[in-house]
Short mmCIF file of C-alpha atoms in Angstrom, two decimals:
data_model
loop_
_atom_site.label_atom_id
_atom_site.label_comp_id
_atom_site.label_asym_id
_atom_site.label_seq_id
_atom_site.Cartn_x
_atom_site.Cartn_y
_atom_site.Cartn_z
CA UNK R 17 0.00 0.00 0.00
CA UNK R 18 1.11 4.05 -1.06
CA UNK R 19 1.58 5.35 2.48
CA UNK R 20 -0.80 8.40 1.20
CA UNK R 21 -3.90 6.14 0.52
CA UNK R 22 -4.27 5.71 4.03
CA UNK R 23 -6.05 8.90 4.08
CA UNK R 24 -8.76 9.47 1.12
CA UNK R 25 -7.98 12.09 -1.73
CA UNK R 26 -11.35 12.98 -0.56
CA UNK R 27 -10.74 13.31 2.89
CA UNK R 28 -7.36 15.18 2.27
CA UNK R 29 -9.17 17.63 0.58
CA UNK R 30 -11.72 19.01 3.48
CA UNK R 31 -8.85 18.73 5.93
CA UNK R 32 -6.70 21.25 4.08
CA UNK R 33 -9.83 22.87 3.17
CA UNK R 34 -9.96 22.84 7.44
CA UNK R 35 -6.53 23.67 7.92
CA UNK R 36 -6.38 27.32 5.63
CA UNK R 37 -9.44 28.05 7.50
CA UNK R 38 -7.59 27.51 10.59
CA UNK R 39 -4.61 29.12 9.52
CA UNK R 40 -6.31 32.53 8.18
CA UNK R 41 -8.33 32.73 11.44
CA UNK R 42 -4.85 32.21 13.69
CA UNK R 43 -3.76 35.45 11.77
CA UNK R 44 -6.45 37.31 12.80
CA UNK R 45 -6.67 36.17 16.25
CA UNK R 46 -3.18 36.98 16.54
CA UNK R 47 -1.70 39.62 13.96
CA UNK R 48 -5.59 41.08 14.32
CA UNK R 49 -5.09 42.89 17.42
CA UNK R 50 -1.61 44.71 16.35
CA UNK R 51 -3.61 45.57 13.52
CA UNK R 52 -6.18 46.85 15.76
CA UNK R 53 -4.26 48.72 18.44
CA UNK R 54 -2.50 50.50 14.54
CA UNK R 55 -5.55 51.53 13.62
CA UNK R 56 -6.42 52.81 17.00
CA UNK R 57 -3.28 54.41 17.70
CA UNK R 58 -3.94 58.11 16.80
CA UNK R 59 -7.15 57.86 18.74
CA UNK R 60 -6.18 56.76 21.82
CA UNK R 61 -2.54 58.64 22.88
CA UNK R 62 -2.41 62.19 23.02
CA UNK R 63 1.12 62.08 23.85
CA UNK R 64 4.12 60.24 23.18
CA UNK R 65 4.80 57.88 26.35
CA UNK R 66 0.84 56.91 25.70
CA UNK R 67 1.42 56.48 21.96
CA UNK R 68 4.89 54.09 22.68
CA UNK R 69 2.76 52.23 25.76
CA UNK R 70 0.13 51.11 22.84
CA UNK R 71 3.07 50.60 20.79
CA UNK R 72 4.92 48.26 23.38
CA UNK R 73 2.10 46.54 24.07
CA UNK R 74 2.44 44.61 20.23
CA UNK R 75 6.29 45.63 19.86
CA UNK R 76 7.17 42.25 20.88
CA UNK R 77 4.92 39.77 19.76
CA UNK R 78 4.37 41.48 16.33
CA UNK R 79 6.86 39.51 14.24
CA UNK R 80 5.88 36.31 15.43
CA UNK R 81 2.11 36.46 15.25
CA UNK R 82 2.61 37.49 11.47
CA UNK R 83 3.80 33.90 10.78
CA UNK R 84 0.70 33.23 11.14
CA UNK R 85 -0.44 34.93 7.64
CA UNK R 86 2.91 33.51 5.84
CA UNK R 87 1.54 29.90 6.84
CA UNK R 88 -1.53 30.80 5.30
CA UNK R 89 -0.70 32.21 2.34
CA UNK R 90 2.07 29.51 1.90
CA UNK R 91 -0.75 26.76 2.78
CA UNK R 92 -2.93 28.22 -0.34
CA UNK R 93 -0.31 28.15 -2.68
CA UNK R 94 1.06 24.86 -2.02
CA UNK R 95 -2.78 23.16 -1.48
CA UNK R 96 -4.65 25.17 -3.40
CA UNK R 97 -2.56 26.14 -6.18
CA UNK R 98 -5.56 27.69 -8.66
CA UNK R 99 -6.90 29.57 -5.87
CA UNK R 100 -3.56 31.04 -5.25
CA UNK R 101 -2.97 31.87 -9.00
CA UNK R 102 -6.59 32.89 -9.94
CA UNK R 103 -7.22 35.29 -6.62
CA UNK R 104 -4.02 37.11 -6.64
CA UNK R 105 -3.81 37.79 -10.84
CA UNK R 106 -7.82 39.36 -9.75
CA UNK R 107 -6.56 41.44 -6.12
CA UNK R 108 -3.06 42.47 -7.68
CA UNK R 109 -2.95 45.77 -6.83
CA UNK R 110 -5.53 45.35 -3.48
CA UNK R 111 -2.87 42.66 -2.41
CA UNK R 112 -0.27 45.10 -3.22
CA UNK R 113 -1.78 48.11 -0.83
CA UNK R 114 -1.74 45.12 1.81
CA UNK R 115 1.61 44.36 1.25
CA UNK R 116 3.00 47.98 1.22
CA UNK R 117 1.49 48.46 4.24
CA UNK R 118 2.88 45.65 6.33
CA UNK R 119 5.82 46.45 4.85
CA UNK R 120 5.88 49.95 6.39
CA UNK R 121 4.80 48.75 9.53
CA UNK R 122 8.22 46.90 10.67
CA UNK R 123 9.75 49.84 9.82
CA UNK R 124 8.25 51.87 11.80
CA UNK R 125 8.43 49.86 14.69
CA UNK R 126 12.39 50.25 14.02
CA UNK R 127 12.67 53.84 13.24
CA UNK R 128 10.04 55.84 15.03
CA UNK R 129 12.46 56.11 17.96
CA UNK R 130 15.32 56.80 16.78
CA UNK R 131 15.02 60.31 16.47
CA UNK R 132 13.51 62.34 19.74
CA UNK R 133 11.81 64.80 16.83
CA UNK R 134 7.72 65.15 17.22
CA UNK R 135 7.53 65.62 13.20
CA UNK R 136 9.74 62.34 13.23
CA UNK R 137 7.60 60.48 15.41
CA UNK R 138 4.20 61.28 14.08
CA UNK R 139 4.85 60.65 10.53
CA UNK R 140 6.19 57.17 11.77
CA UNK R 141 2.66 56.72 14.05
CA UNK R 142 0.50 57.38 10.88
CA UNK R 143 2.47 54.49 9.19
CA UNK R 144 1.68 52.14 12.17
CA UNK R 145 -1.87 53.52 11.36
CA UNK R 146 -1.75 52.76 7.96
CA UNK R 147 -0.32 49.47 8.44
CA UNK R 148 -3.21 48.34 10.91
CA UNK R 149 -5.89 49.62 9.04
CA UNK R 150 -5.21 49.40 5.52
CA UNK R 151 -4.43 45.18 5.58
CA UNK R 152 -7.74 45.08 8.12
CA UNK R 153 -10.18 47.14 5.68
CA UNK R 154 -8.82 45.52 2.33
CA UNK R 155 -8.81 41.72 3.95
CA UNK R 156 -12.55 42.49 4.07
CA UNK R 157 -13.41 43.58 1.12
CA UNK R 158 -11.95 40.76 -0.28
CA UNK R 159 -14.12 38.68 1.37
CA UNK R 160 -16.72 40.76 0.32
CA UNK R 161 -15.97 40.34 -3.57
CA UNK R 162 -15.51 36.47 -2.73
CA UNK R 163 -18.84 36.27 -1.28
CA UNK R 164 -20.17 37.94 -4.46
CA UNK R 165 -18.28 36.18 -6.99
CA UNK R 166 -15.00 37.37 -9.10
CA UNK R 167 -15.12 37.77 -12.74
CA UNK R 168 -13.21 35.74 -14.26
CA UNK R 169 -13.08 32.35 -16.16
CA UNK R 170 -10.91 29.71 -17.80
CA UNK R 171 -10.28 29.15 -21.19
CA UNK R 172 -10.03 25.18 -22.66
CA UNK R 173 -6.53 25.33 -21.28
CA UNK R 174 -6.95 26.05 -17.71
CA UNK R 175 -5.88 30.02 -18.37
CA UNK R 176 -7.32 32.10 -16.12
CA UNK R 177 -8.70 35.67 -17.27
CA UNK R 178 -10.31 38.62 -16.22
CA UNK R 179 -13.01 40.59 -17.33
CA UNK R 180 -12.20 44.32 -17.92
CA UNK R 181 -9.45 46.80 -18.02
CA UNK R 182 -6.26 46.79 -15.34
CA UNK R 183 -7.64 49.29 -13.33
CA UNK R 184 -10.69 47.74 -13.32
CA UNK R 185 -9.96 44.89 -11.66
CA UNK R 186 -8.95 46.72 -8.19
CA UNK R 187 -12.14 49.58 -9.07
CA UNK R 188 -14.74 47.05 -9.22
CA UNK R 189 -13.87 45.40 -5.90
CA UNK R 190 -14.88 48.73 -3.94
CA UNK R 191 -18.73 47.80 -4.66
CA UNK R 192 -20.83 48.88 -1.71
CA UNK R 193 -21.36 45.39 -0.19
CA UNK R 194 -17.27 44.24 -0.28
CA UNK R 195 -17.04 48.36 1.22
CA UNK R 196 -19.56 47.39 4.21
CA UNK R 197 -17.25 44.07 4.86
CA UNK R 198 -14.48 45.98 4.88
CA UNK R 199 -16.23 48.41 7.38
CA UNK R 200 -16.99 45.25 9.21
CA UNK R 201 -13.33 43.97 9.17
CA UNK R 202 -11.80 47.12 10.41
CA UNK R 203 -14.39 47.25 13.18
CA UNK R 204 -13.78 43.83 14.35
CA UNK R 205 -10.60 44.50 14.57
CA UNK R 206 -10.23 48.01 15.89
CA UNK R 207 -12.67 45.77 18.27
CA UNK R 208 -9.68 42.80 19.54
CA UNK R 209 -7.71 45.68 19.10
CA UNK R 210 -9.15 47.48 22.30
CA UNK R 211 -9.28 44.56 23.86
CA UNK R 212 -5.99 43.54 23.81
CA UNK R 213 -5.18 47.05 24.76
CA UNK R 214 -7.85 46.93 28.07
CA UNK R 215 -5.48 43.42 28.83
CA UNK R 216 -1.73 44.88 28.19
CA UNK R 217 -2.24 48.84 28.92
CA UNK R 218 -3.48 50.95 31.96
CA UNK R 219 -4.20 54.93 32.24
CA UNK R 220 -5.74 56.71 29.89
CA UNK R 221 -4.57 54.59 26.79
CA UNK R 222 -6.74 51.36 28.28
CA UNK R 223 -9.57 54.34 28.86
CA UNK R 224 -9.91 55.48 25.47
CA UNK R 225 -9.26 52.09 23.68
CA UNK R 226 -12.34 50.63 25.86
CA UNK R 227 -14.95 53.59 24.85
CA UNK R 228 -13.35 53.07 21.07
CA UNK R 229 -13.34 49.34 21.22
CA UNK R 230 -17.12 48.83 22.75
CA UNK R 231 -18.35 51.28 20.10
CA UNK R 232 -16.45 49.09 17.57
CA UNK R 233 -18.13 46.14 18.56
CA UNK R 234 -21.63 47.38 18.09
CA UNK R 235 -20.69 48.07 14.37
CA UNK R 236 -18.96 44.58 14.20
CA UNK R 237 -21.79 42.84 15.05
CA UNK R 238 -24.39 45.22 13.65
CA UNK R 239 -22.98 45.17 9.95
CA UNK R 240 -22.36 41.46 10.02
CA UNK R 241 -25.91 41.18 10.55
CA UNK R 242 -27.16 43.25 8.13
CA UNK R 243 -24.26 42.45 5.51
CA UNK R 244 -26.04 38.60 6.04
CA UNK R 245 -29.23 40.04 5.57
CA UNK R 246 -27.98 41.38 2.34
CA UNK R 247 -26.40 38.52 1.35
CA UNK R 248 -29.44 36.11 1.83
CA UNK R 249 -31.93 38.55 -0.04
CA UNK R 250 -29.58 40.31 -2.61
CA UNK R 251 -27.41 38.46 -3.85
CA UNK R 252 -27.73 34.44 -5.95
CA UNK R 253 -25.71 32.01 -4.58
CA UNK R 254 -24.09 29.27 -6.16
CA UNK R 255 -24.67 25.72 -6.75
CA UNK R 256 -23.06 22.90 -8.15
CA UNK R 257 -25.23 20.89 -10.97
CA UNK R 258 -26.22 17.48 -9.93
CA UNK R 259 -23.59 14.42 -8.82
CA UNK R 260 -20.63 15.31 -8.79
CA UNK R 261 -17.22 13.43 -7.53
CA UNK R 262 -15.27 14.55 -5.07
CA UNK R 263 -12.24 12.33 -5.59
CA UNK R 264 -11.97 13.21 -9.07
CA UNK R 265 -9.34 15.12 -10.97
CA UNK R 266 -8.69 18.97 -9.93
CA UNK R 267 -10.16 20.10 -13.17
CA UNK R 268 -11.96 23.68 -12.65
CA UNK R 269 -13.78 22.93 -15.62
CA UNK R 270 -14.53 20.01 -14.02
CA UNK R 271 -18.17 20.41 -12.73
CA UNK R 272 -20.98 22.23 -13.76
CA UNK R 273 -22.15 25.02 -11.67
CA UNK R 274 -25.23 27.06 -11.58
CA UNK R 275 -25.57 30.60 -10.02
CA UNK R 276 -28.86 31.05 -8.18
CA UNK R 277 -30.89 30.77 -4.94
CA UNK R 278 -29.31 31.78 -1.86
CA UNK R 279 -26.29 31.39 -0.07
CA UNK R 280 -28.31 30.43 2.87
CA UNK R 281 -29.29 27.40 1.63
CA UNK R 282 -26.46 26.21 3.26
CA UNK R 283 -27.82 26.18 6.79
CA UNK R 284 -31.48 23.99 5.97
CA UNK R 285 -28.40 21.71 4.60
CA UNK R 286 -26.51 21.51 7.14
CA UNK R 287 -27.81 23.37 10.42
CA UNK R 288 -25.14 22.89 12.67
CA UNK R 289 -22.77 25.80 10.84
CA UNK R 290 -25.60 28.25 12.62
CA UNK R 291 -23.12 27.44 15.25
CA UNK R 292 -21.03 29.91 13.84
CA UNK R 293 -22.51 33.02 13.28
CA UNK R 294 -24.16 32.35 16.79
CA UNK R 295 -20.24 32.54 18.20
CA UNK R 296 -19.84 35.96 16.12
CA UNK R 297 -23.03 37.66 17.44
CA UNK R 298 -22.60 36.50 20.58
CA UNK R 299 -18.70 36.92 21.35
CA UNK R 300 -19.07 40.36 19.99
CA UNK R 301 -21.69 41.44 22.52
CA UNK R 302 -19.89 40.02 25.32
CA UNK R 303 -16.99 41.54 23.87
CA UNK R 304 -19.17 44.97 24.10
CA UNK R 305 -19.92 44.30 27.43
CA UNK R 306 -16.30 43.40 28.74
CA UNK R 307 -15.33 46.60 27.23
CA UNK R 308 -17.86 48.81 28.88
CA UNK R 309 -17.27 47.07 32.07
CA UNK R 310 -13.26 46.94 32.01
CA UNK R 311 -12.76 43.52 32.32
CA UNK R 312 -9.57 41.62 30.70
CA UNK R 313 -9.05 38.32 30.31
CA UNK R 314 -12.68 37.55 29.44
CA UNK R 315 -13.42 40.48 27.23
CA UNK R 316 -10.29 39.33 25.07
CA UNK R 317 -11.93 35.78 24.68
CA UNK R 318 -15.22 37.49 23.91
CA UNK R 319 -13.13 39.01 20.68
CA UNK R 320 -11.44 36.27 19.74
CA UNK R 321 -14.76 34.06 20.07
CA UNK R 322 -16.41 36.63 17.85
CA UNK R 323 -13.53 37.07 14.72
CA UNK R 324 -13.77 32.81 15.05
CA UNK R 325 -17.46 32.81 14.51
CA UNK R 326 -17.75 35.84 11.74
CA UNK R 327 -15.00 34.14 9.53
CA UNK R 328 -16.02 30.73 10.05
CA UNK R 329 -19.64 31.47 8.74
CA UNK R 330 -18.26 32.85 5.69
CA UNK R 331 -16.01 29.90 4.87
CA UNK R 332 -18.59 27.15 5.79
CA UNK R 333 -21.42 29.27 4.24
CA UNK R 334 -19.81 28.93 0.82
CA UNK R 335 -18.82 25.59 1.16
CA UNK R 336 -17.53 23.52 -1.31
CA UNK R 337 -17.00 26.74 -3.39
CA UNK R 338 -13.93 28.70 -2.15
CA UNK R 339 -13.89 30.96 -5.08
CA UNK R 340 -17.29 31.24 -7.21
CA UNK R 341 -16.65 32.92 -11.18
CA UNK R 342 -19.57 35.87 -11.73
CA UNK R 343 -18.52 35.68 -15.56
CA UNK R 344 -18.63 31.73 -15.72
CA UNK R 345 -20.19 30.02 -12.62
CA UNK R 346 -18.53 27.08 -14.55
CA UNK R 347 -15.19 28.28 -13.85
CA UNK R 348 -15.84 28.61 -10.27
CA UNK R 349 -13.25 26.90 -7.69
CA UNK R 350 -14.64 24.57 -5.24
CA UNK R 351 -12.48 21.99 -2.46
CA UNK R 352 -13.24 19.21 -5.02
CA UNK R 353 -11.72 20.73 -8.45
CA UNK R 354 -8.53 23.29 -7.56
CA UNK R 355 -6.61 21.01 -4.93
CA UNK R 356 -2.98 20.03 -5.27
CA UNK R 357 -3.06 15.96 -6.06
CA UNK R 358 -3.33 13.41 -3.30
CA UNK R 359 0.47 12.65 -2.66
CA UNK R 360 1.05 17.05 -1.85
CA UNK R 361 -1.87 16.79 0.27
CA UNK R 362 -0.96 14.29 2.48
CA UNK R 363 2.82 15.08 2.51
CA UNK R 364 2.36 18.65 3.79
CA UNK R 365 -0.06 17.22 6.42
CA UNK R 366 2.98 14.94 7.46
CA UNK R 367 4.58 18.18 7.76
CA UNK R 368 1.97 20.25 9.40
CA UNK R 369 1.42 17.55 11.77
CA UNK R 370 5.30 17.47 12.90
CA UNK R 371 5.62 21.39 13.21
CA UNK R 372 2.33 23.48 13.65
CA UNK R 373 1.75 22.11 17.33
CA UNK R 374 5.73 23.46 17.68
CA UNK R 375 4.73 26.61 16.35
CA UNK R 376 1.66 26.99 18.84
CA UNK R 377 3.65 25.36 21.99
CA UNK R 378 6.66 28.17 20.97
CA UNK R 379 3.91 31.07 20.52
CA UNK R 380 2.09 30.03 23.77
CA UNK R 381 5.58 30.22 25.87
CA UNK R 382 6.39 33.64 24.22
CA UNK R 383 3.03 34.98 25.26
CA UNK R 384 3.56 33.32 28.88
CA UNK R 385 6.78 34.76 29.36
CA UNK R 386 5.79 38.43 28.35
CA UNK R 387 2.72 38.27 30.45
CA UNK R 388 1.99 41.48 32.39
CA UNK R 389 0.97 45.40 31.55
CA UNK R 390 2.99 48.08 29.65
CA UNK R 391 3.16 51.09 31.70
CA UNK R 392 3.77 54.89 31.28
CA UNK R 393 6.40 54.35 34.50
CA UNK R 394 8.38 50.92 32.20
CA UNK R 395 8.58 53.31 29.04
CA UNK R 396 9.96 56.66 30.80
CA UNK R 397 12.20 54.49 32.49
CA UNK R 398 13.48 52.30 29.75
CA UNK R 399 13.39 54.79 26.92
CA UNK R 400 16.58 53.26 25.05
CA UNK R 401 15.25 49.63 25.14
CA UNK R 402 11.45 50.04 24.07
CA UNK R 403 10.23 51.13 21.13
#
């Protein structure tokens, strides 16, 4: 016996399908609230020991919580290689902004203190901005356009193109539904942000991130529910035509897919994914409620509990489709035609197996050892050694 067909092609398939999921959500749970305390940064310090206490409260767990997002876009390439190839040809210049902006982040975090000049220092702070809320507002509108479908299609020899000019292609994501998920995105994050803050900082930084962060929430959860409102009465969903195998050859062309109905047939499918919008709402109002009331530990659970729920809905809303075609709903990528084959898929989950529990053990011990709050009294007194 192949040592791979112990585990199904079939089964391989929905446990990388699993494992991205888990992978993208790690990023935001972790890399989401130094995005969040960015975005919040010229909000909530009026001077500069409260703008380098939010600052140290990320400064050193940045770097490793963006592993997270190089696992996951590393995972898509190497599982999912269409996806990869198809969604970053379509967000080229969206994915660009992203990556310009958490470029500029690290390098602020380097040189905003290295000279003692206010003109310095601010024009370094709105780059921390930038790089928190630009990658936080853009991640959701892509989800947005996903949601909605991308135009493009393949031709008879698996080439992927898209509809419409260059420019195009980033102009026609800002649509006013992908624009309200990106609204949502920013908020849930400005949202973990705040909380993170109400666990790490005290004084008037933890102050002002709790009145921003519980307002934050209320728009979370508030345009999730009415972007799902919109999305079960606005928009068609898609479908895939009859029987179909799910072992079969990772062909996009391979099914035939129809666009129409709702997305939300999903849940009389399979009602147990109501689990996980339920976890958004809910997490997000407790979240509200831990900020208004200042507690820590709990309210940062509450967050995480809520970014878990409202990206798991959207992933096992679409489900099988990961990436639906507007211009050719035949084209459309699903888990069972844009896989890598079955001896990638159960190599790299030899691999994942052996190192992502290192990865979590080593991030866990990190976060253990820097346990405790960043003070106005640790920066003043420490200026040459935090940021």
């Amino acid at each position: 016996m192949i040592l791979n067909e112990l585990i199904s092609y079939e089964a391989l398939r929905v446990i990388w399908w699993v494992l991205v999921g888990v992978l993208l959500i790690g990023f935001a749970l972790t890399d989401g609230f130094d995005m969040g305390v960015g975005a919040l940064l010229p909000f909530i310090a009026k001077t500069d020991i409260e703008r380098r206490v939010a600052i140290n409260t990320i400064g050193p767990v940045w770097e490793g919580n963006q592993v997270w997002f190089i696992l996951g876009g590393g995972a898509i390439f190497a599982a999912w290689p269409p996806l990869y190839a198809v969604s970053f040809s379509g967000f080229y210049l969206a994915m660009w902004l992203v990556l310009a902006a958490l470029i500029v982040r690290p390098v602020a975090f380097k040189y905003r203190s290295k000279r003692d000049d206010p003109r310095w220092r601010a024009a370094w702070d709105w780059a921390l901005f930038a790089g928190g809320a630009v990658p936080a507002t853009i991640f959701g509108i892509a989800v947005g356009n996903v949601l909605q479908g991308v135009p493009f299609r393949f031709t008879d020899d698996l080439h992927a193109i898209y509809e419409g000019v260059w420019y195009w292609k980033f102009l026609g994501l800002l649509n006013p539904f992908a624009l309200g998920a990106g609204v949502v995105s920013l908020a849930m994050l400005v949202m973990h942000g705040a909380a993170w803050l109400t666990l790490k900082a005290d004084g008037p930084v933890q102050i002002r991130a709790r009145a921003i962060g519980s307002w934050a929430a209320l728009v979370a959860v508030a345009g999730y529910l009415g972007l799902g409102l919109w999305l079960a009465y606005g928009f068609d969903g898609y479908q895939i035509a009859g029987a179909y195998v799910t072992d079969g050859p990772s062909n996009p062309l391979y099914f035939q897919v129809n666009k129409g109905g709702s997305w939300m047939q999903a849940y009389a499918l399979r009602p147990w994914i109501a689990i996980a919008p339920v976890f958004g709402v809910v997490g997000g109002l407790l979240a509200f409620l831990g900020l208004r009331a200042g507690r820590e530990v709990s309210t940062l659970l509450a967050s995480k509990l809520a970014i878990f729920g409202m990206i798991a809905s959207v992933g096992l809303t679409m489900f099988p489709f990961i990436l639906p075609s507007s211009s050719d709903p035949r084209s459309s990528l699903t888990v069972w035609n844009a896989s890598s084959s079955h001896l990638t898929l159960f190599i790299m989950l030899v691999v994942t197996a052996i190192f992502l529990p290192l990865i979590m053990l080593y991030t866990a011990w990190v976060y253990k050892v820097l346990w405790g709050k960043v003070s106005a009294a640790d920066v003043a007194e420490n200026p040459h050694s935090l940021y």
